[in-house]
XYZ file of C-alpha atoms in Angstrom:
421
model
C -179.144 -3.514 -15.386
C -176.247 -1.248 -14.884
C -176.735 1.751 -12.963
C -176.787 4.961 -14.062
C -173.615 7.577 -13.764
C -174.483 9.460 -10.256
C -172.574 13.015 -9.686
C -173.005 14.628 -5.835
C -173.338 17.793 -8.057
C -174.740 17.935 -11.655
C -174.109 21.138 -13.429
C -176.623 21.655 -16.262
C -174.946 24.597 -18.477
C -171.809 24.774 -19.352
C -171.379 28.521 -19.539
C -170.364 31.420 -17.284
C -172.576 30.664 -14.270
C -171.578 26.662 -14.468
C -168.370 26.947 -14.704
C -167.823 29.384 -12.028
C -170.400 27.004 -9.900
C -167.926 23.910 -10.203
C -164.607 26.414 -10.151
C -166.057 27.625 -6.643
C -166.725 24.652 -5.190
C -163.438 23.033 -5.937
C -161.957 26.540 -4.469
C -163.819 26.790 -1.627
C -162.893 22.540 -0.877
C -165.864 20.880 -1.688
C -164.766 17.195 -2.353
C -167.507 15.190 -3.575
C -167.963 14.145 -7.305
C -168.930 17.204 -9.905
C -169.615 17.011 -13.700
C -170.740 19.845 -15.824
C -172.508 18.953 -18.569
C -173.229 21.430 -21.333
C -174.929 20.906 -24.643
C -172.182 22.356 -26.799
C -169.193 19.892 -28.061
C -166.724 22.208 -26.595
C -164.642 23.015 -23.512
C -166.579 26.114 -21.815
C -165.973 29.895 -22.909
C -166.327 33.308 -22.645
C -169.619 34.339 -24.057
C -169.188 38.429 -24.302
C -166.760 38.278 -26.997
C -168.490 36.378 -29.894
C -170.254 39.293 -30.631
C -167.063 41.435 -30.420
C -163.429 40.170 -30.808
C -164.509 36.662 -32.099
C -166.983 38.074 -35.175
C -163.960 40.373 -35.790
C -160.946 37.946 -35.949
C -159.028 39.622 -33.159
C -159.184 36.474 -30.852
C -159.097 32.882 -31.964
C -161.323 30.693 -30.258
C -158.542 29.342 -27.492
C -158.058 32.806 -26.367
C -161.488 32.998 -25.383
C -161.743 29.694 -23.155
C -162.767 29.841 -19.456
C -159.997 27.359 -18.375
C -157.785 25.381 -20.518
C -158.793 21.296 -20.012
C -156.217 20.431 -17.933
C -157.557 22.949 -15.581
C -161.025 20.936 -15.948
C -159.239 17.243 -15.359
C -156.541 18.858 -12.913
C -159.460 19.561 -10.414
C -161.672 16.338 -11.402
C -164.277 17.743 -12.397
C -166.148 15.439 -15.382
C -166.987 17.455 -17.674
C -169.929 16.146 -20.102
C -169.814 17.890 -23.602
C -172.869 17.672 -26.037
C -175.308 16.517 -24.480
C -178.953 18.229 -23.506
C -180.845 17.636 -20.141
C -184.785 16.873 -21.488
C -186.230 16.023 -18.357
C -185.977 16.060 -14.467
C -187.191 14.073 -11.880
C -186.829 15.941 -8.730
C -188.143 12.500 -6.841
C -185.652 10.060 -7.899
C -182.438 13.219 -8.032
C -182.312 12.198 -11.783
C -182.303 13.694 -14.895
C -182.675 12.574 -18.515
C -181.093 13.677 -21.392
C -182.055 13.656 -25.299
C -180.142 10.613 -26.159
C -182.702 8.630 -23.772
C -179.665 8.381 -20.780
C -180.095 8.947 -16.906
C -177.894 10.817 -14.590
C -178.309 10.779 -10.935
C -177.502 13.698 -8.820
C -177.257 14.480 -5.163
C -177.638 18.543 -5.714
C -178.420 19.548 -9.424
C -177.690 23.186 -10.296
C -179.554 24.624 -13.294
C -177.089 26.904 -15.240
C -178.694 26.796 -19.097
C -179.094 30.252 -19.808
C -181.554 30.734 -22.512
C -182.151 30.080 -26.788
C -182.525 33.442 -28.811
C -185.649 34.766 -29.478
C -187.293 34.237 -32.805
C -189.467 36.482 -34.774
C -192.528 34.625 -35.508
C -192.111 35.980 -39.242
C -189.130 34.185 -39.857
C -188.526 30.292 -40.997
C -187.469 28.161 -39.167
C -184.040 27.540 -41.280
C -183.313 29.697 -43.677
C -179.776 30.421 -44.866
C -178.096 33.570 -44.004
C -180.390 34.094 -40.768
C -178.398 34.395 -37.814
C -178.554 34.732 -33.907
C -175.652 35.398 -32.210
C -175.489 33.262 -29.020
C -172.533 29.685 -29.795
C -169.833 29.953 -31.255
C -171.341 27.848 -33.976
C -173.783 31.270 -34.233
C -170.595 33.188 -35.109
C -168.371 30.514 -37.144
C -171.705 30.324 -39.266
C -171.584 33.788 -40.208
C -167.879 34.035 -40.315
C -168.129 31.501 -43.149
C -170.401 33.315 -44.992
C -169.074 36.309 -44.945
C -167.060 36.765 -48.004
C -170.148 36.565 -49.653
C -171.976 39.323 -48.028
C -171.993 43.242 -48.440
C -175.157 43.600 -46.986
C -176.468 43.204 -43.326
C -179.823 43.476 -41.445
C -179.660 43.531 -37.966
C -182.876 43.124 -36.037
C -182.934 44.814 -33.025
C -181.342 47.347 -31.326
C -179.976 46.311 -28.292
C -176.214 45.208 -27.003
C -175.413 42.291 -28.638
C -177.289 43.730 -32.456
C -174.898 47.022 -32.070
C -171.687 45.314 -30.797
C -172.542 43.067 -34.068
C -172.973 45.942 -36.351
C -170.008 47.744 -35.230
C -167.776 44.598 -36.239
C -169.562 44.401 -39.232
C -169.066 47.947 -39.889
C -165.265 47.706 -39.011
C -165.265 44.293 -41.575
C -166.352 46.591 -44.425
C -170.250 45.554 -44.793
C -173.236 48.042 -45.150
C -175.455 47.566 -42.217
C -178.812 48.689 -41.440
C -180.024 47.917 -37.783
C -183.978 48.086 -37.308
C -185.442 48.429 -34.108
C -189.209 48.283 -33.306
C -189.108 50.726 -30.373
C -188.304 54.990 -30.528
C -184.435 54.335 -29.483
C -181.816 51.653 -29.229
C -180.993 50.583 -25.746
C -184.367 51.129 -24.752
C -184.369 48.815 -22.482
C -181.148 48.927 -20.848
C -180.346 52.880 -20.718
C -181.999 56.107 -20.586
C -182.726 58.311 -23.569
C -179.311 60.534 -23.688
C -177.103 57.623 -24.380
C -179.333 55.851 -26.933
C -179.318 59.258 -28.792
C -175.409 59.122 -28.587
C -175.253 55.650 -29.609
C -176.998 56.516 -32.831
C -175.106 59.315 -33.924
C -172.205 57.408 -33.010
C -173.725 54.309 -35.432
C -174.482 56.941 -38.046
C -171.266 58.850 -38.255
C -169.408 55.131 -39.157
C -172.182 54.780 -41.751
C -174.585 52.367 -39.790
C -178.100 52.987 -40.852
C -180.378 52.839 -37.654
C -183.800 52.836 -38.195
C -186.103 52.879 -35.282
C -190.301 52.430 -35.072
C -189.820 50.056 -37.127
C -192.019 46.567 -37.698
C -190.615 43.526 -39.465
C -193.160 41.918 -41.202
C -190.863 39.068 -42.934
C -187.754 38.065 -45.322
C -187.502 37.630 -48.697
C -185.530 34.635 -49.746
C -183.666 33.387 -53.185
C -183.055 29.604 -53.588
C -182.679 28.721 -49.923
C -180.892 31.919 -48.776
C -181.877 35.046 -47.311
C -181.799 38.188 -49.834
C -183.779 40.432 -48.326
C -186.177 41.737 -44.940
C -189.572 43.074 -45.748
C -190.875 46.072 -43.645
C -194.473 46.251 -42.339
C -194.988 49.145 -44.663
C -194.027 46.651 -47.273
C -190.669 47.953 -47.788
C -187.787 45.193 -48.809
C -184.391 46.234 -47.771
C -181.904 43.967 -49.676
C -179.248 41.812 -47.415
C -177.378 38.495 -47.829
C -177.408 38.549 -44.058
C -179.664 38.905 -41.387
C -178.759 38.966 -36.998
C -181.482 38.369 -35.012
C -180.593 40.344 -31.950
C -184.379 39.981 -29.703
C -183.317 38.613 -26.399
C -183.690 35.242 -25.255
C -185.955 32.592 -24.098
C -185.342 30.865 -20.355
C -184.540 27.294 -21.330
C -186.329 25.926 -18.372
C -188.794 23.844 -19.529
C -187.845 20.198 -18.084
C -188.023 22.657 -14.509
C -190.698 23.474 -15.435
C -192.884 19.983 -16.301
C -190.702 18.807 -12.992
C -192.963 21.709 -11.180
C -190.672 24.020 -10.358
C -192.332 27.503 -9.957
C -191.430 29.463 -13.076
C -192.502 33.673 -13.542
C -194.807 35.114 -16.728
C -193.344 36.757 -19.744
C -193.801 40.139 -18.057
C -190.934 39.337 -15.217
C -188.605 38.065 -18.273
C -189.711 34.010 -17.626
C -186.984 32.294 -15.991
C -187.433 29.925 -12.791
C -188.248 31.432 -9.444
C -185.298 30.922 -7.008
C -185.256 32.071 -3.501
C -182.057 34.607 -2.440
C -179.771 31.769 -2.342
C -180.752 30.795 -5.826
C -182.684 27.526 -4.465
C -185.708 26.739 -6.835
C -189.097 25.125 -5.368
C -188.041 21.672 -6.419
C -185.738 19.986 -3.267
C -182.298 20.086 -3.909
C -182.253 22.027 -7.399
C -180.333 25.076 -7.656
C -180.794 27.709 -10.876
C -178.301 30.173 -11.657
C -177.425 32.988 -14.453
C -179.646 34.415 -17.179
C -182.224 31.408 -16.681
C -182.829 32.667 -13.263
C -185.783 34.588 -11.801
C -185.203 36.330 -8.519
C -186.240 39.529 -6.524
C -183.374 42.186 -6.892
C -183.048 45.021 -3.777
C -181.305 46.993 -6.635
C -184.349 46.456 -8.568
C -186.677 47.683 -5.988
C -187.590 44.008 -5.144
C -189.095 43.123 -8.316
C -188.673 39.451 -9.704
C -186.800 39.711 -12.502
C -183.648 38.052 -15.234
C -180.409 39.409 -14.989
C -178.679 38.409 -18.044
C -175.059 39.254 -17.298
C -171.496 37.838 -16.922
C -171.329 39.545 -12.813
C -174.989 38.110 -12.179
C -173.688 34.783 -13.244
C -170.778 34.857 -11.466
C -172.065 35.920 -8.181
C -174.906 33.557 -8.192
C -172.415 30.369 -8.565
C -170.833 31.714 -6.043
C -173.827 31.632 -3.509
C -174.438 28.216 -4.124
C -170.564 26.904 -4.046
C -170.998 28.878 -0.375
C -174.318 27.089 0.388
C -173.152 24.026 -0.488
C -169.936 24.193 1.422
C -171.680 25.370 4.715
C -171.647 29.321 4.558
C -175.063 30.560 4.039
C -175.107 33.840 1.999
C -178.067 35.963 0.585
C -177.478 36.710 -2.655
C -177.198 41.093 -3.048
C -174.759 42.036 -5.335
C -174.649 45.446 -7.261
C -175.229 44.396 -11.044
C -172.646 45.701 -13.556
C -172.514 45.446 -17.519
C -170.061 46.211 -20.018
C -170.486 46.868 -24.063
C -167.807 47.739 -26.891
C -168.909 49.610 -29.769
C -166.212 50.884 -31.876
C -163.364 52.650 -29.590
C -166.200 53.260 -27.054
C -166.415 51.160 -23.697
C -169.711 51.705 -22.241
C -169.981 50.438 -18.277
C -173.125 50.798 -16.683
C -173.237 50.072 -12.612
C -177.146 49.580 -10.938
C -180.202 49.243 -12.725
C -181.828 52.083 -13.759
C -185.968 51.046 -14.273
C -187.971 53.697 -12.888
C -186.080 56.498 -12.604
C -187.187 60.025 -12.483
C -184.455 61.958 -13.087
C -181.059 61.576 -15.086
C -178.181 63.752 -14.951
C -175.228 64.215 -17.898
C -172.105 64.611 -16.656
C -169.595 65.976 -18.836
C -169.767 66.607 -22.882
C -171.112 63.666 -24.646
C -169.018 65.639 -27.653
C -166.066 64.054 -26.046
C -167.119 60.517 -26.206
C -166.405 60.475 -22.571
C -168.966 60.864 -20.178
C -171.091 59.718 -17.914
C -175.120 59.436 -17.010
C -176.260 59.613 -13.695
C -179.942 58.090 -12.663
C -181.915 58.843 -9.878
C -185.061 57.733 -8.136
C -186.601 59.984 -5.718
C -182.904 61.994 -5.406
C -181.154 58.771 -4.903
C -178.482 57.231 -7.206
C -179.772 54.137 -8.491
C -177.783 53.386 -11.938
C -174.481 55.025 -14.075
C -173.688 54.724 -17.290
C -170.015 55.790 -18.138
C -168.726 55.962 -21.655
C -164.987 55.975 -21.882
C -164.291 57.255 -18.165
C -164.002 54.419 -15.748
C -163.146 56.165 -13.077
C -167.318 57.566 -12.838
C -167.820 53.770 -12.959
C -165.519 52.825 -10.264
C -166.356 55.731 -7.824
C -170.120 55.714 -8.874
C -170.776 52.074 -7.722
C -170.711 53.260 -4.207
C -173.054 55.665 -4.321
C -175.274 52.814 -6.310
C -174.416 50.533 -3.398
C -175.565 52.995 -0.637
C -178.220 54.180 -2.716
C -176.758 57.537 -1.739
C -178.745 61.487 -2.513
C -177.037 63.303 -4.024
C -177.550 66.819 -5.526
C -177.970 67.091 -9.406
C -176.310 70.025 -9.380
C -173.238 68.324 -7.569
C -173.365 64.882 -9.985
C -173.105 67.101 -13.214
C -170.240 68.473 -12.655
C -167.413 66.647 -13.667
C -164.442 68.509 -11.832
C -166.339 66.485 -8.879
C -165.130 63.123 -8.239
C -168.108 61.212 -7.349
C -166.038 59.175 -4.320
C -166.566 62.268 -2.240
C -170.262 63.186 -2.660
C -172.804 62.425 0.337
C -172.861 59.183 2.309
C -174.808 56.037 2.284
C -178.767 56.379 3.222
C -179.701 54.759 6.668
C -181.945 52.888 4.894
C -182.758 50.919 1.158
């Protein structure tokens, strides 16, 4: 019986955190075998803009790949497209994937990310229903669009208002519904959601918020319309799911690795250099549960582009012989129109938020605090809050309200780092 393929390290997930995994171990001189194996058919790519430049035409799908495949075969690193991990046996270093194959692995690292969440409501394939998380997502609803005028876009967060900003831009009439008070709710305080909706309304987006979904409507196979809880149908030929995700960390998770409830965002349990309870398994990116010092030391999922980043970059160090605790400052970006919004620190639980500048402009900044010390910016349109504030995020520095409101200011020359976290 032949023996099955054998990789010193097996990459499962072939987006931003494991690609930058196998980039930085090549970079930092690791020279035992690598493959990254991803279940998509394609060479690896930027995630961020299918929800932005992609859904709008303004980059074709080369200009949004990671590394070109020479880089990939230049650096021999194997890459293994289509193809899904089902199961892991942490015992015999193998895993097994849906087409009933083995793959053996010295060090596996866990890099899947996570499937969009589904409204119980919906069916499970209907036409004209949409998440946006492959580029098969978007090239779905790219073919479909001539068809469409109107759009329903479930939820109010990042990726459902970069998608109705596109689709704003493309000519359709969107409605975005969102079950809590605000958009954002979850990712910024309640000054910039309030902008954000004015800023949706004045291109003609209708946001709705309170809102309950209750189901869709359908004609022949294809969506034609989403039906309130107050049984109210608003009529569509298109409907984004925009809910979050779902870990994809099952086969961890029937291995025995120790995975986190619902109420820490799921994910697998990794220790601060991203090590999960099963020996020699790695996890890294959005599918990753860890306790966060900007987070006050609560477990949680960061789903960003920095988080994955810096995590591959703890193992590639771990696995080349420098041993470094993950504690990185998180950063996000979104692009809404001719807005850039950059936030810089996590702002759960604070007490107090400060405006800085005239939200009229469409440039300005938020300032959060906990217990009068900076713990999160947001910064519409004026990078250089975002640049100067990160420090004071970084030191978890106190500051004066007073002081952080005013924007003559520049924040690089307001109080010093606290002695202590």
């Amino acid at each position: 019986m032949p023996q099955p393929e054998r990789y010193d390290v097996l990459i499962v997930g072939a987006g931003h955190a494991g690609a930058q995994a196998a980039i930085a171990l090549r970079q930092r001189g690791f020279e035992g075998t690598i493959a990254l194996l991803g279940d998509e058919a394609s060479l690896p790519y930027e995630r961020p803009p299918l929800s932005k430049e992609y859904l709008a035409g303004d980059k074709p799908f080369e200009r949004i790949l990671l590394r070109p495949a020479s880089f990939w075969s230049d650096r021999l690193i194997t890459l293994l497209p289509g193809c899904t991990v089902v199961a892991v046996d942490p015992a015999a270093h193998r895993v097994t994937t849906a087409t009933g194959g083995a793959i053996g692995y010295g060090t596996l690292i866990w890099a899947t990310g996570g499937v969009p969440r589904r409204l119980s409501c919906m069916p499970p394939a209907l036409t004209g229903v949409h998440s946006v998380r492959t580029r098969a997502d978007v090239d779905r609803m790219i073919a479909e669009m001539p068809a469409v005028d109107r759009v329903v876009v479930i939820g109010g967060g990042y990726i459902g208002l970069e998608a109705a900003a596109v689709l704003t831009k493309l000519g359709k009439q969107v409605t975005v519904l969102e079950a809590q008070d605000r958009v954002l709710s979850r990712v910024t305080g309640e000054a910039m959601s309030r902008f954000y909706e004015a800023e949706h309304r004045a291109y003609g987006v209708e946001i709705r918020t309170g809102v309950a979904v209750a189901g869709v409507e359908d004609a022949a196979g294809m969506v034609s319309g989403v039906r309130l809880g107050d049984g109210e149908v608003l009529a569509c030929q298109m409907v984004i799911v925009g809910i979050g995700i779902v870990p994809a960390v099952a086969p961890l998770l029937a291995a025995g690795a120790t995975c986190v409830g619902a109420d820490q965002g799921g994910g697998v349990r990794v220790d601060d250099r991203c090590r999960t309870t099963l020996p020699d398994v790695f996890a890294i990116g959005d599918c990753a549960a860890h306790a966060n010092a900007f987070a006050g030391g609560r477990v949680i999922r960061l789903e960003s582009v920095q988080n994955a980043n810096d995590q591959a970059t703890i193992v590639a160090k771990l696995l080349t012989g420098t041993s470094e605790a993950y504690h990185a400052v998180p950063w996000f970006w979104s692009n809404q129109y001719d807005l850039k919004l950059q936030t810089v620190g996590l702002l759960s639980g604070y007490d107090h938020a400060v405006v800085r500048g005239d939200p009229d402009s469409r440039s300005f900044s938020v300032v959060y605090l906990k217990e009068g010390r900076v713990i999160a910016l947001d910064c519409v349109n004026r990078v250089r809050d975002y640049v100067q504030g990160r420090a004071l995020v970084a030191g978890s520095v106190v500051v004066a309200p007073a002081l952080l409101a005013d924007p003559s200011i520049d924040l690089k020359t307001l109080g010093a780092p606290a002695v202590e976290r």
